Amino acid sequence: VNDELCRMLGYPRDVLERMTWAEVTHPEDLGSDVAEFERVLAGACEGYRMRKRFIRSDGSVVHAAIDVRCSRRSDGSVDLFIATIQDITDRVDSEAALARSRDLYAMLSDTNEAVVRAREEAGLLDSACSIAVRTGGFGLAVSHLLDAAGELQPAAVHASPNFEKHLVRSGLVDIHAPARIVLAAGEPTICNDLPSRGYDATWIGVATGEGAASMASYPLCRAGRTVGALTVYAREPDFFGEEILQALRQATGNLSYAFDVLADRRGRDTAAVETAQANARLQAANAQLTSLIASSPAAIFDLDRNGHVRSIWNGAAEEITGVP
């Protein structure tokens, strides 16, 4: 090993030289790596390239691109392997950030469509929670509303497969605590380190390894009064950065607007005024979304099924490619 690999993995040379390849490989990537390794041993190829994760001495993860080649003896058996390893953690993080931006734009757009189509609050909140998990990429989404007696009740719950398996089915004591905090304060509550802090920690189930590590809960309002909350959870700690929180503020703001529209609709004799208001709100929401897209550093455009560019959504596409 060279000094760079020692630095990359955080081990002194004498320690690293006594370790096996498997000991420093992320468990989820070991199978595919071993499969390629065995193909070389069997003579099917002379080497392989792949992306994989390594585990540093402090337990953190290094994303790497590896190029493995073998040197063979005269009888064709493998004498040794030579691996070249490039740390691509920053690149992977950037790719994840761009993917997150894309998901947030899609979540806002789908939520705006649900607002326009909504006919009653329960169905709208069910759609919003489903969109948050399916499109927004959150692990668990829970909405709450005050009932006629002024009691906080769950309106909808949607979970990704991992959360469904490890949290919803594990018999949570109380997944309603964040909503109660929001209702009492009338303000969002955010926690990026649930395992160490938590809200009545018995309800969060972090010991499974697939549980929630961070949470954000935002108020839902009707006529300016807090009447519920939308709460979303993620497996990753420190998940809720400013871009995600901004998207949640906009989404819950649009849901609150829809509550007012639905309340007005119930008291109106005609649909003309409510349709005009809904269209105006949709245009305003789309204008906000267009502004977010225009200011994104990511190139955003759409292609037809043959891969031809149909339209360019923002200036970054021209800046990055250099093509008018």
Coordinates of C-alpha atoms in Angstrom, one line a residue:
V1 CA 0.0 0.0 0.0
N2 CA 1.1 3.6 -0.5
D3 CA 0.7 6.6 1.8
E4 CA -2.4 7.8 0.0
L5 CA -4.3 4.6 0.8
C6 CA -3.2 4.8 4.4
R7 CA -4.5 8.4 4.5
M8 CA -7.7 7.5 2.7
L9 CA -8.6 4.7 5.1
G10 CA -7.2 6.2 8.2
Y11 CA -4.9 3.2 9.1
P12 CA -1.1 3.2 9.8
R13 CA 0.8 1.2 7.1
D14 CA 1.7 -1.7 9.5
V15 CA -1.9 -2.1 10.5
L16 CA -3.3 -1.9 7.0
E17 CA -0.8 -4.4 5.7
R18 CA -2.2 -7.0 8.1
M19 CA -5.8 -6.5 7.1
T20 CA -7.8 -8.3 4.4
W21 CA -9.6 -6.6 1.5
A22 CA -12.9 -7.8 3.0
E23 CA -12.2 -6.1 6.3
V24 CA -12.0 -2.6 4.8
T25 CA -14.9 -3.2 2.3
H26 CA -18.4 -2.0 3.1
P27 CA -20.5 -5.2 3.8
E28 CA -23.2 -4.3 1.2
D29 CA -20.5 -4.0 -1.5
L30 CA -18.5 -7.1 -0.6
G31 CA -20.6 -9.6 -2.6
S32 CA -20.2 -7.9 -6.0
D33 CA -16.5 -7.3 -5.4
V34 CA -15.9 -10.9 -4.5
A35 CA -17.8 -12.1 -7.6
E36 CA -15.6 -10.0 -9.9
F37 CA -12.5 -11.2 -7.9
E38 CA -13.5 -14.8 -8.5
R39 CA -14.1 -14.2 -12.2
V40 CA -10.5 -13.2 -12.5
L41 CA -9.3 -16.2 -10.5
A42 CA -11.3 -18.4 -12.9
G43 CA -9.6 -16.9 -15.9
A44 CA -12.7 -15.2 -17.3
C45 CA -11.0 -11.8 -17.4
E46 CA -7.8 -10.1 -16.4
G47 CA -9.4 -7.5 -14.1
Y48 CA -12.4 -5.3 -13.4
R49 CA -13.5 -1.8 -12.6
M50 CA -16.3 -0.8 -10.2
R51 CA -17.5 1.7 -7.7
K52 CA -17.5 0.5 -4.1
R53 CA -17.4 1.8 -0.5
F54 CA -14.6 1.3 2.0
I55 CA -14.9 1.6 5.8
R56 CA -12.4 3.9 7.4
S57 CA -10.8 3.2 10.7
D58 CA -13.3 5.7 12.4
G59 CA -16.3 3.9 10.9
S60 CA -17.0 6.5 8.2
V61 CA -17.6 5.6 4.6
V62 CA -15.3 6.3 1.6
H63 CA -16.8 6.1 -1.9
A64 CA -14.2 4.9 -4.3
A65 CA -13.6 3.9 -8.0
I66 CA -11.3 0.9 -8.2
D67 CA -9.4 -0.6 -11.0
V68 CA -8.1 -4.1 -10.3
R69 CA -5.7 -6.0 -12.5
C70 CA -3.9 -9.3 -12.1
S71 CA -0.5 -10.7 -12.8
R72 CA -0.5 -14.4 -13.8
R73 CA 2.1 -17.1 -13.4
S74 CA 3.3 -19.2 -16.4
D75 CA 0.6 -21.7 -15.7
G76 CA -2.2 -19.1 -15.9
S77 CA -2.9 -18.9 -12.2
V78 CA -3.1 -15.5 -10.5
D79 CA 0.2 -14.5 -8.8
L80 CA -1.1 -11.2 -7.4
F81 CA -3.7 -8.4 -7.8
I82 CA -2.9 -4.7 -8.2
A83 CA -5.6 -2.3 -7.3
T84 CA -5.7 1.4 -8.1
I85 CA -8.2 3.3 -5.9
Q86 CA -9.6 6.8 -6.4
D87 CA -11.5 8.6 -3.6
I88 CA -14.8 9.9 -5.3
T89 CA -16.6 10.7 -2.1
D90 CA -17.0 14.4 -3.0
R91 CA -18.4 13.4 -6.5
V92 CA -20.8 11.0 -5.0
D93 CA -22.0 13.6 -2.5
S94 CA -22.5 16.1 -5.3
E95 CA -24.5 13.5 -7.3
A96 CA -26.7 12.8 -4.2
A97 CA -27.3 16.6 -3.7
L98 CA -28.4 17.0 -7.4
A99 CA -30.7 14.0 -7.1
R100 CA -32.1 15.4 -3.9
S101 CA -32.8 18.7 -5.6
R102 CA -34.6 16.9 -8.5
D103 CA -36.7 14.9 -6.0
L104 CA -37.7 18.1 -4.1
Y105 CA -38.7 19.9 -7.4
A106 CA -40.8 16.8 -8.3
M107 CA -42.4 16.7 -4.8
L108 CA -43.4 20.4 -5.0
S109 CA -44.9 19.9 -8.4
D110 CA -46.9 16.8 -7.5
T111 CA -48.1 18.5 -4.3
N112 CA -49.3 21.5 -6.3
E113 CA -51.2 19.2 -8.6
A114 CA -52.8 17.5 -5.6
V115 CA -53.8 20.9 -4.2
V116 CA -55.6 21.8 -7.4
R117 CA -57.4 18.5 -7.6
A118 CA -58.3 18.3 -3.9
R119 CA -62.0 18.1 -2.9
E120 CA -61.5 17.4 0.9
E121 CA -58.7 17.7 3.4
A122 CA -58.3 14.0 4.4
G123 CA -57.7 12.9 0.8
L124 CA -55.3 15.8 0.2
L125 CA -53.2 14.9 3.2
D126 CA -53.2 11.3 2.2
S127 CA -51.9 12.4 -1.2
A128 CA -49.3 14.7 0.4
C129 CA -47.9 12.0 2.6
S130 CA -47.8 9.5 -0.3
I131 CA -45.9 12.1 -2.5
A132 CA -43.5 12.9 0.3
V133 CA -42.4 9.2 0.5
R134 CA -42.8 8.2 -3.2
T135 CA -41.4 11.3 -4.8
G136 CA -39.7 13.3 -2.1
G137 CA -37.7 10.3 -0.9
F138 CA -38.6 10.6 2.8
G139 CA -38.7 7.4 4.8
L140 CA -41.9 8.1 6.7
A141 CA -44.6 10.8 6.4
V142 CA -47.3 11.4 9.0
S143 CA -50.1 14.1 8.9
H144 CA -52.3 15.1 11.8
L145 CA -55.4 17.3 12.1
L146 CA -57.6 18.5 15.0
D147 CA -61.0 16.8 15.0
A148 CA -64.3 18.5 15.8
A149 CA -63.6 18.0 19.5
G150 CA -60.2 19.7 19.3
E151 CA -58.3 16.5 19.7
L152 CA -55.2 15.8 17.5
Q153 CA -55.8 12.8 15.3
P154 CA -53.5 11.1 12.6
A155 CA -54.9 11.9 9.2
A156 CA -52.6 9.8 7.0
V157 CA -49.4 7.7 7.4
H158 CA -47.2 6.6 4.5
A159 CA -43.9 4.7 4.9
S160 CA -41.1 3.4 2.6
P161 CA -40.6 -0.4 2.7
N162 CA -37.7 -0.1 5.3
F163 CA -39.7 2.1 7.6
E164 CA -42.8 -0.1 7.2
K165 CA -40.8 -3.1 8.2
H166 CA -38.7 -1.6 11.1
L167 CA -40.9 1.2 12.5
V168 CA -44.6 0.9 11.7
R169 CA -44.7 -2.9 12.4
S170 CA -42.5 -2.6 15.5
G171 CA -45.3 -1.2 17.7
L172 CA -44.3 2.4 18.1
V173 CA -45.3 3.9 21.4
D174 CA -46.0 7.4 20.1
I175 CA -45.4 8.8 16.6
H176 CA -47.6 11.8 17.4
A177 CA -45.2 13.7 19.7
P178 CA -43.8 16.1 17.1
A179 CA -47.2 17.1 15.9
R180 CA -48.3 17.9 19.5
I181 CA -45.2 20.1 19.8
V182 CA -46.0 21.9 16.6
L183 CA -49.6 22.4 17.6
A184 CA -48.6 23.8 21.0
A185 CA -46.0 26.2 19.6
G186 CA -47.5 27.0 16.2
E187 CA -44.0 26.7 14.7
P188 CA -41.9 23.9 13.0
T189 CA -39.9 21.5 15.1
I190 CA -36.8 20.0 13.6
C191 CA -34.3 17.4 15.0
N192 CA -31.3 16.2 13.0
D193 CA -30.1 13.7 15.6
L194 CA -33.1 11.7 17.0
P195 CA -31.0 8.8 18.5
S196 CA -29.3 11.2 20.9
R197 CA -32.2 13.6 21.5
G198 CA -35.6 12.3 20.4
Y199 CA -39.1 13.2 21.5
D200 CA -40.2 10.6 24.1
A201 CA -37.4 8.4 22.7
T202 CA -39.3 5.2 23.2
W203 CA -41.3 5.8 20.0
I204 CA -38.5 6.1 17.5
G205 CA -37.0 2.6 17.2
V206 CA -33.5 3.6 16.2
A207 CA -31.9 0.3 17.4
T208 CA -33.0 -1.5 14.3
G209 CA -30.4 0.3 12.2
E210 CA -33.1 1.2 9.7
G211 CA -34.9 3.6 11.9
A212 CA -35.3 7.4 11.8
A213 CA -32.3 9.5 12.5
S214 CA -33.8 12.9 11.7
M215 CA -37.2 14.5 11.6
A216 CA -38.9 17.7 10.6
S217 CA -42.5 18.7 11.4
Y218 CA -44.3 21.7 10.0
P219 CA -47.6 23.3 10.9
L220 CA -50.8 23.1 8.8
C221 CA -53.0 26.1 9.1
R222 CA -56.6 27.0 8.4
A223 CA -57.5 30.7 8.4
G224 CA -54.2 31.5 10.0
R225 CA -54.7 29.1 12.9
T226 CA -52.6 25.9 13.4
V227 CA -54.8 22.9 13.0
G228 CA -52.4 20.1 12.4
A229 CA -48.9 19.1 11.2
L230 CA -47.0 17.3 8.5
T231 CA -44.1 15.3 9.8
V232 CA -41.4 13.6 7.7
Y233 CA -38.5 11.3 8.8
A234 CA -35.2 10.3 7.3
R235 CA -32.8 7.5 8.1
E236 CA -29.7 9.8 7.7
P237 CA -28.6 12.1 10.5
D238 CA -28.3 15.9 9.7
F239 CA -30.6 15.2 6.7
F240 CA -32.7 18.4 7.0
G241 CA -30.6 21.1 5.4
E242 CA -31.9 24.5 4.2
E243 CA -33.0 23.4 0.7
I244 CA -35.1 20.5 2.1
L245 CA -36.6 22.8 4.8
Q246 CA -37.4 25.4 2.2
A247 CA -39.3 22.8 0.1
L248 CA -41.2 21.6 3.2
R249 CA -42.2 25.2 4.1
Q250 CA -43.5 25.7 0.6
A251 CA -45.3 22.4 0.5
T252 CA -47.1 22.9 3.8
G253 CA -47.8 26.5 2.9
N254 CA -49.6 25.3 -0.2
L255 CA -51.5 22.6 1.8
S256 CA -52.6 25.3 4.3
Y257 CA -53.8 27.4 1.4
A258 CA -55.8 24.5 0.1
F259 CA -57.4 24.1 3.5
D260 CA -58.7 27.7 3.2
V261 CA -59.8 27.1 -0.4
L262 CA -61.7 24.0 0.7
A263 CA -63.3 25.8 3.6
D264 CA -64.4 28.7 1.3
R265 CA -65.7 26.2 -1.2
R266 CA -68.0 24.6 1.3
G267 CA -69.6 28.0 1.9
R268 CA -69.9 29.2 -1.7
D269 CA -72.9 28.8 -4.0
T270 CA -70.8 28.8 -7.2
A271 CA -67.5 27.3 -8.2
A272 CA -66.4 30.3 -10.3
V273 CA -64.6 32.3 -7.6
E274 CA -62.9 29.2 -6.0
T275 CA -61.6 28.0 -9.4
A276 CA -60.1 31.5 -10.1
Q277 CA -58.4 31.5 -6.7
A278 CA -57.1 27.9 -7.2
N279 CA -55.7 28.8 -10.6
A280 CA -54.1 32.0 -9.2
R281 CA -52.5 30.0 -6.4
L282 CA -51.3 27.3 -8.8
Q283 CA -49.7 30.0 -11.0
A284 CA -48.0 31.6 -8.0
A285 CA -46.8 28.1 -6.9
N286 CA -45.5 27.3 -10.3
A287 CA -43.8 30.7 -10.5
Q288 CA -42.0 29.8 -7.2
L289 CA -41.0 26.4 -8.6
T290 CA -39.8 28.0 -11.9
S291 CA -37.7 30.4 -9.8
L292 CA -36.1 27.5 -7.9
I293 CA -35.4 25.7 -11.1
A294 CA -33.9 28.8 -12.8
S295 CA -31.5 29.4 -9.9
S296 CA -30.4 25.8 -9.5
P297 CA -26.7 25.1 -10.3
A298 CA -27.8 21.8 -11.8
A299 CA -28.5 21.7 -15.5
I300 CA -32.2 20.8 -15.9
F301 CA -33.8 19.9 -19.2
D302 CA -36.1 17.2 -20.6
L303 CA -35.6 14.6 -23.4
D304 CA -37.9 12.6 -25.5
R305 CA -37.8 8.9 -25.5
N306 CA -35.1 8.9 -28.3
G307 CA -32.8 11.0 -26.2
H308 CA -33.4 14.3 -28.1
V309 CA -33.5 17.5 -26.1
R310 CA -37.1 18.9 -26.1
S311 CA -36.7 22.0 -23.9
I312 CA -34.1 23.7 -21.6
W313 CA -35.4 24.6 -18.2
N314 CA -32.6 26.8 -16.9
G315 CA -29.4 28.7 -17.8
A316 CA -27.1 26.2 -16.0
A317 CA -27.7 23.7 -18.9
E318 CA -26.0 26.2 -21.4
E319 CA -23.3 27.2 -18.9
I320 CA -22.3 23.6 -18.1
T321 CA -22.4 22.3 -21.7
G322 CA -21.1 25.5 -23.4
V323 CA -23.8 24.9 -26.1
P324 CA -26.2 27.7 -26.8

